[in-house]
mmCIF file of C-alpha atoms in Angstrom:
data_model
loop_
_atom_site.group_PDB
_atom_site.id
_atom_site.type_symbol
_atom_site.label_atom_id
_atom_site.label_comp_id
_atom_site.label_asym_id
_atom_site.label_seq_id
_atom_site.Cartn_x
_atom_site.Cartn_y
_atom_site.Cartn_z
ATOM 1 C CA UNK A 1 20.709 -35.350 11.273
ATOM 2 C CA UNK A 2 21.913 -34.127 8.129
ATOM 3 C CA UNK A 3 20.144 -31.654 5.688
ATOM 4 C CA UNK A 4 21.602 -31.878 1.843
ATOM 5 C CA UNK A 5 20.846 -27.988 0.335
ATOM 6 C CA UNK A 6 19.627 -27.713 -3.169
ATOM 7 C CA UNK A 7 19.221 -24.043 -4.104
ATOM 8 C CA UNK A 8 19.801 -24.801 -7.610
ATOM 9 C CA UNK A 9 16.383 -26.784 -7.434
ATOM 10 C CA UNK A 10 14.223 -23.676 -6.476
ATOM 11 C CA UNK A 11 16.738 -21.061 -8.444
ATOM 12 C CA UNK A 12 15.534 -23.175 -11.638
ATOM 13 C CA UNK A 13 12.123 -21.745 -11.611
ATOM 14 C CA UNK A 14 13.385 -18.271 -11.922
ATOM 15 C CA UNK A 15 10.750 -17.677 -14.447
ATOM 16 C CA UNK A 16 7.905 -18.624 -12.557
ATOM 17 C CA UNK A 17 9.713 -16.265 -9.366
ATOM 18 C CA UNK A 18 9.916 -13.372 -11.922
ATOM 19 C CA UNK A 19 6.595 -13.823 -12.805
ATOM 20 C CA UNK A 20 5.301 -13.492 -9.174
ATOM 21 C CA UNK A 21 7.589 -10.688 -8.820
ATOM 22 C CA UNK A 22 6.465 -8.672 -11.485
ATOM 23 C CA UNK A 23 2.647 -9.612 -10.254
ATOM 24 C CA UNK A 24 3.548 -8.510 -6.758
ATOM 25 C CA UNK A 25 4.900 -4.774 -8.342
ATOM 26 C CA UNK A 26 2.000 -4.460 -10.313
ATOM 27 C CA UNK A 27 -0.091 -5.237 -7.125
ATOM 28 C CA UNK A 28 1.976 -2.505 -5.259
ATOM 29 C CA UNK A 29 1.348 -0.079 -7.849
ATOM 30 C CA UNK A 30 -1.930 0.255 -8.572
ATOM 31 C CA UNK A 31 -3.070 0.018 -4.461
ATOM 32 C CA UNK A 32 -0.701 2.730 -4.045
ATOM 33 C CA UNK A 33 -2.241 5.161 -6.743
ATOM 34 C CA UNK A 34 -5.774 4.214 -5.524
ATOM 35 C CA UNK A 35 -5.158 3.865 -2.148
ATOM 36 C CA UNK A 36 -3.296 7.440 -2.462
ATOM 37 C CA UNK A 37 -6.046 8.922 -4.094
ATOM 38 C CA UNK A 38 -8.564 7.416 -1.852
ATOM 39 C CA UNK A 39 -7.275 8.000 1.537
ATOM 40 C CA UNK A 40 -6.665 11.856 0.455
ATOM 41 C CA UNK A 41 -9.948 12.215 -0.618
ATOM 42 C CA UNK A 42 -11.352 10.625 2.437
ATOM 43 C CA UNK A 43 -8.699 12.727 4.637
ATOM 44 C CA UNK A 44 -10.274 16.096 3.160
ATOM 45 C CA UNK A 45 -13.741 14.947 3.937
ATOM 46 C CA UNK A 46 -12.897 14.112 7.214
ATOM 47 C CA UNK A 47 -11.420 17.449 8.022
ATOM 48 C CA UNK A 48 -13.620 19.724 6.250
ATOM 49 C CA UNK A 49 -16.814 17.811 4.952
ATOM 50 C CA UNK A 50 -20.486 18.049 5.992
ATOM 51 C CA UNK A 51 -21.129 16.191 8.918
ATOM 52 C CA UNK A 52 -22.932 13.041 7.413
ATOM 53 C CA UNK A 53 -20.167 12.441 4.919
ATOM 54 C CA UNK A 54 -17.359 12.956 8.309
ATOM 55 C CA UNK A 55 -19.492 10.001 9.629
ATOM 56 C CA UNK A 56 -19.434 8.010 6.987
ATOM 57 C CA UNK A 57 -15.597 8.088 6.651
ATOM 58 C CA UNK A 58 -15.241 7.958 9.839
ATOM 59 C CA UNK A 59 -17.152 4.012 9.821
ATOM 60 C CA UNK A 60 -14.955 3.683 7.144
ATOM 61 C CA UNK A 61 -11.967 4.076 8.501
ATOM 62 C CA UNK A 62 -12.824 2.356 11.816
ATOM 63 C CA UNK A 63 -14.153 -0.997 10.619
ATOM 64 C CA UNK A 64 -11.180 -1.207 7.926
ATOM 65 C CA UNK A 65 -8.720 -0.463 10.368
ATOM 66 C CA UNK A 66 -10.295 -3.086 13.656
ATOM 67 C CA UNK A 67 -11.101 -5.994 11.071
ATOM 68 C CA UNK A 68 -8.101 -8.370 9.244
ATOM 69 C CA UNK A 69 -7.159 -7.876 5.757
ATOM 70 C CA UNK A 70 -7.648 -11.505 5.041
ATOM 71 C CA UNK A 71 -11.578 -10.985 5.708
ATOM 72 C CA UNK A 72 -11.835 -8.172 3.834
ATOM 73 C CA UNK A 73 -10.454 -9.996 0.749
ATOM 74 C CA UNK A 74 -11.962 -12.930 1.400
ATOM 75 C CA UNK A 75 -15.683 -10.866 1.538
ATOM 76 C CA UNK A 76 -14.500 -8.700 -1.285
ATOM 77 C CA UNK A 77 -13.422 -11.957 -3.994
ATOM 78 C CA UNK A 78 -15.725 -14.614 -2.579
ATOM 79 C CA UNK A 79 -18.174 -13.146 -0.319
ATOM 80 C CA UNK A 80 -19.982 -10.620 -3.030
ATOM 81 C CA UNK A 81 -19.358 -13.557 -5.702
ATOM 82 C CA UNK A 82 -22.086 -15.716 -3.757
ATOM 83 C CA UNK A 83 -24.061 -12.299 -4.154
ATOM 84 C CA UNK A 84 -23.738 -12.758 -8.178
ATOM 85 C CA UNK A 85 -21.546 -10.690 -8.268
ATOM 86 C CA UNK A 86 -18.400 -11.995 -9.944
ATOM 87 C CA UNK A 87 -14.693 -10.318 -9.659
ATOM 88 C CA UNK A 88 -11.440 -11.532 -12.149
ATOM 89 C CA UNK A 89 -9.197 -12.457 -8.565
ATOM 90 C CA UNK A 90 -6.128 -9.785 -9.553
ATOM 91 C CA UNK A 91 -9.349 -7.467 -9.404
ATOM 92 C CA UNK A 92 -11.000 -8.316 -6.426
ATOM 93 C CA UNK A 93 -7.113 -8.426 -4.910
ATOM 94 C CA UNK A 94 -6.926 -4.783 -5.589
ATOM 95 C CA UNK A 95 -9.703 -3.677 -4.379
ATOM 96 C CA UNK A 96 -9.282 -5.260 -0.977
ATOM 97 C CA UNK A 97 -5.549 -3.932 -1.065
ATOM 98 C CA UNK A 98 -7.035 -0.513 -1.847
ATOM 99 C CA UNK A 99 -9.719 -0.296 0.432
ATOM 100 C CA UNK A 100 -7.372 -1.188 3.162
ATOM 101 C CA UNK A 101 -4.506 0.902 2.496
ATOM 102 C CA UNK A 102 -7.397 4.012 1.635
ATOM 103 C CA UNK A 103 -7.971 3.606 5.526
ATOM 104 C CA UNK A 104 -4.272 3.578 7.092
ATOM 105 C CA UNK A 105 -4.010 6.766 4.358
ATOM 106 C CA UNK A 106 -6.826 8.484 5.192
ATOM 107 C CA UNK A 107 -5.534 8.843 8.908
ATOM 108 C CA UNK A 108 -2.190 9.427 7.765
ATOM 109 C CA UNK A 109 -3.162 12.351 5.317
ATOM 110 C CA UNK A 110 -5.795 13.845 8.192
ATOM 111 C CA UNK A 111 -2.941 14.512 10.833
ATOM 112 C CA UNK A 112 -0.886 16.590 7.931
ATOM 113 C CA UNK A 113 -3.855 18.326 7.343
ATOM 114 C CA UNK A 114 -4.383 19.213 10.984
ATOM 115 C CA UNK A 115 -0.932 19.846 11.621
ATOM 116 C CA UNK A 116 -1.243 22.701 9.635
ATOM 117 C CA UNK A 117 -1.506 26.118 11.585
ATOM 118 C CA UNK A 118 -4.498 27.912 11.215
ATOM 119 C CA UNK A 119 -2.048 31.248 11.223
ATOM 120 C CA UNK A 120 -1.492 29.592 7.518
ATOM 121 C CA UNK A 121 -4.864 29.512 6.467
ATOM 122 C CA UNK A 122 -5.500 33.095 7.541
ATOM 123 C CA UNK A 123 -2.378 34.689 5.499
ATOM 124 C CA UNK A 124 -3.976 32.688 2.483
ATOM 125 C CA UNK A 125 -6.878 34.754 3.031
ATOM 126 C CA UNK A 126 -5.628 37.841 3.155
ATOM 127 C CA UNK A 127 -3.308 37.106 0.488
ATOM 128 C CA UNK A 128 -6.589 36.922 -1.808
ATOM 129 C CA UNK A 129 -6.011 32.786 -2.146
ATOM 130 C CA UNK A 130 -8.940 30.870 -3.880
ATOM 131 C CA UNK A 131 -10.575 28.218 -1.341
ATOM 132 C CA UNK A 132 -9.340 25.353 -4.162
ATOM 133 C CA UNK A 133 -5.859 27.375 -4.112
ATOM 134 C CA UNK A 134 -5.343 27.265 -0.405
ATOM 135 C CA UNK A 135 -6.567 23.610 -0.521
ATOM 136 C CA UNK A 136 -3.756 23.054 -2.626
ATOM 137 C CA UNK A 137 -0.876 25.004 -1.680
ATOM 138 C CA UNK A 138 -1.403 25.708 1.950
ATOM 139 C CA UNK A 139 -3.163 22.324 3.050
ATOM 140 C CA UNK A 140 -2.566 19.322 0.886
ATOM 141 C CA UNK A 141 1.106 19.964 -0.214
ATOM 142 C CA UNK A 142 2.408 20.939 3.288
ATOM 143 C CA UNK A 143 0.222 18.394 5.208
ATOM 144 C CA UNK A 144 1.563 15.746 2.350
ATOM 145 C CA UNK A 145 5.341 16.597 2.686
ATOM 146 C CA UNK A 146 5.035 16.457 6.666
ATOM 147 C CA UNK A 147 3.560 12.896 6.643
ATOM 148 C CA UNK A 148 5.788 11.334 3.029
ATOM 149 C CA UNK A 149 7.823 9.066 5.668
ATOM 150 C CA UNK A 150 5.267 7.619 7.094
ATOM 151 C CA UNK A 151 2.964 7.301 4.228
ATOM 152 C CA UNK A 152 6.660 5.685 2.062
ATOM 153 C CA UNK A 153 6.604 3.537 5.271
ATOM 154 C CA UNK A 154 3.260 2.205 4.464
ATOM 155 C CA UNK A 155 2.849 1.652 1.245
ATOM 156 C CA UNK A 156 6.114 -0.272 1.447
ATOM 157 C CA UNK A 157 4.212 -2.399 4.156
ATOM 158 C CA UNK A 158 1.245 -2.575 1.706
ATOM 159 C CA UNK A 159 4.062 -4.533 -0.791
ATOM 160 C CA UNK A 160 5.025 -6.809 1.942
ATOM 161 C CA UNK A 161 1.491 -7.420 2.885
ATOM 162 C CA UNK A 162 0.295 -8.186 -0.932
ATOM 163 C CA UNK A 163 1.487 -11.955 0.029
ATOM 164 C CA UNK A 164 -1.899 -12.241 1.717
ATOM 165 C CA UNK A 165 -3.673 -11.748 -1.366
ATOM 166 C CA UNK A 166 -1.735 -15.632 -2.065
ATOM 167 C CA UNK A 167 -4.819 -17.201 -0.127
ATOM 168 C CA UNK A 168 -7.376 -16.113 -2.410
ATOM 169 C CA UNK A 169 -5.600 -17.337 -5.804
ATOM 170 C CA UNK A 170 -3.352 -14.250 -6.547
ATOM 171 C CA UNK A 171 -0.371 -15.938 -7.730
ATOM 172 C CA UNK A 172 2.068 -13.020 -7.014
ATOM 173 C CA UNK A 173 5.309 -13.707 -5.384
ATOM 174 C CA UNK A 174 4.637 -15.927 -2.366
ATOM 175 C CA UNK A 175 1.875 -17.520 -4.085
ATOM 176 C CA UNK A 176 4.466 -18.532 -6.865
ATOM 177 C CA UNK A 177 6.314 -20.048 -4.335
ATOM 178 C CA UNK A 178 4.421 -21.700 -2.532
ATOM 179 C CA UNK A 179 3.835 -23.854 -5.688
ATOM 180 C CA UNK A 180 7.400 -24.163 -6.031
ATOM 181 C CA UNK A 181 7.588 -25.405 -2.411
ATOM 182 C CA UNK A 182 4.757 -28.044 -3.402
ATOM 183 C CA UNK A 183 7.081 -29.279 -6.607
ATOM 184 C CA UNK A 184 10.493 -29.748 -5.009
ATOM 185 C CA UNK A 185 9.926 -30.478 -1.057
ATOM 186 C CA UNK A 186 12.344 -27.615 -0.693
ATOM 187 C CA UNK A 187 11.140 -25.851 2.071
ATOM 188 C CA UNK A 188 13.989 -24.065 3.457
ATOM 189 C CA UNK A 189 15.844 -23.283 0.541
ATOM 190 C CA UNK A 190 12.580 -21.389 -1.559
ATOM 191 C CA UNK A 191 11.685 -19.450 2.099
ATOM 192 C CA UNK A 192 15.273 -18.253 2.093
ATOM 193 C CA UNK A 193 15.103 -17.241 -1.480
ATOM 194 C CA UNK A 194 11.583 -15.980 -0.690
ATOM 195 C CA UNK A 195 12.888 -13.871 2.200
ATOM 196 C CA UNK A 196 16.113 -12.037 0.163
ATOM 197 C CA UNK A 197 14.126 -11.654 -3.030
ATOM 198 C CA UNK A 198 11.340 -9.458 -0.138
ATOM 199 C CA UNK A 199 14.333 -7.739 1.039
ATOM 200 C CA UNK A 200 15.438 -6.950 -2.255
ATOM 201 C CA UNK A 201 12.321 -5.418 -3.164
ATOM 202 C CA UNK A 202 10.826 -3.801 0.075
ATOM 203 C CA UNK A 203 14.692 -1.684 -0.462
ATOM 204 C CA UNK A 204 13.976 -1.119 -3.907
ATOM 205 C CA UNK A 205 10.744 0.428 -3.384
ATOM 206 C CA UNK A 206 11.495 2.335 -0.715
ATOM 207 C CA UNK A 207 14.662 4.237 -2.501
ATOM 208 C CA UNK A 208 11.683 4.767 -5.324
ATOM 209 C CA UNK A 209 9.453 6.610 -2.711
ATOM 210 C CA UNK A 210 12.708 8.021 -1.634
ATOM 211 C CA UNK A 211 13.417 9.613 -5.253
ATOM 212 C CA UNK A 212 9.996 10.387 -5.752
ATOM 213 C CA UNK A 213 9.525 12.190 -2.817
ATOM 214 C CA UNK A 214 12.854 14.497 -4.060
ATOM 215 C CA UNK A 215 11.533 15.456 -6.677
ATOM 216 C CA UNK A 216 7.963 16.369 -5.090
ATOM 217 C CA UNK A 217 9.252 18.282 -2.097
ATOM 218 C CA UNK A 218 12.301 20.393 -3.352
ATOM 219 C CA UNK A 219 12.313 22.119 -0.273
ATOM 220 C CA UNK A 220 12.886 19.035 1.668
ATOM 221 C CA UNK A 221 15.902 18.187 -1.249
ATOM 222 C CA UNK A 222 17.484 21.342 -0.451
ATOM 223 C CA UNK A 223 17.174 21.361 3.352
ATOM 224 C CA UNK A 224 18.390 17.633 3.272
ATOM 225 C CA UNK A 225 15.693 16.460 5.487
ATOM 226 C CA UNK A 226 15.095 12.579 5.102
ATOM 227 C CA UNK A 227 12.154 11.117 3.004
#
């Protein structure tokens, strides 16, 4: 059996490709700002909130976490639509995207905070620290520069995951191609192309983590501890 390759035949629709890349980035970006912003908030509640809001998180956290993303997004784009309530797709994508990485960061953030020593806390205090200035300084900061490699980790898996988001209309990079796929019969050659042009990216935003992280955590720059 022989197999003729034709990259040139996928490589010709590097528009449409760049297209779904630069959907796929946008994607990564906003989950990550929400889904940063979320999980932390959710991570402080469920260290140091009442007990009804710790309970609430808590069911957050645990159905997100035990149910598949492609349900969520599915309920979230076409299960509240039958509800009348009607989401632009790219929306609804987000959303799902950012309630699910919310959950991963919310446990994430809550071991940083508890790996904090309580010795810390009580120097704060005697120090004269405001409660919002020991939140800051002594909690969040520290309990965020301990647990930067996994949450990098993470949100680079959040980018590679995004591709789900292709079976509820989201034309972002493996969405793109599998249209591509469905115009040329070349299955091989686009999942190749599909798989370096991944690579290429999940690197890419991982050095950017890697950079921002330097410049958040000096200490960790000067120490040389990795990001």
């Amino acid at each position: 059996m022989t197999y003729n390759f034709d990259f040139a035949a996928v490589l010709a629709y590097w528009p449409l490709l760049l297209e779904g890349i630069w959907t796929t980035l946008r994607l990564t970006l906003f989950c990550t700002v929400f889904g940063i912003l979320l999980g932390g908030a959710c991570a402080v509640v469920r260290t140091g909130g009442p007990a009804w809001a710790r309970w609430i998180v808590s069911l957050y956290v645990e159905f997100i976490r035990n149910t598949p993303l492609l349900v969520q997004c599915y309920f979230l784009i076409f299960g509240i639509a039958s509800m009348g309530i009607r989401l632009p797709i790219l929306v609804g994508a987000t959303i799902a995207l950012t309630v699910n990485i919310g959950a991963y960061t919310t446990e994430i953030v809550r071991a940083g905070i508890e790996s904090i020593h309580r010795g810390q806390l009580e120097a704060a205090t005697c120090l004269g620290l405001s409660r919002s200035q020991t939140y800051l300084h002594v909690i969040i900061r520290p309990a965020l520069e301990r647990v930067y490699p996994a949450l990098s980790s993470q949100y680079v898996l959040l980018m590679l995951a995004s591709s789900i988001v292709s079976s509820v209309g989201v034309e972002e990079l493996f969405g793109i191609s599998n249209r591509i796929q469905s115009e040329t019969y070349r299955n091989f050659e686009i999942f190749v192309v599909l798989g370096g042009i991944y690579l290429v990216l999940a690197i890419l935003v991982r050095g950017g983590f890697a950079l921002l992280g330097l410049a958040m955590f000096p200490r960790r720059r000067k120490l040389g501890t990795p990001l």
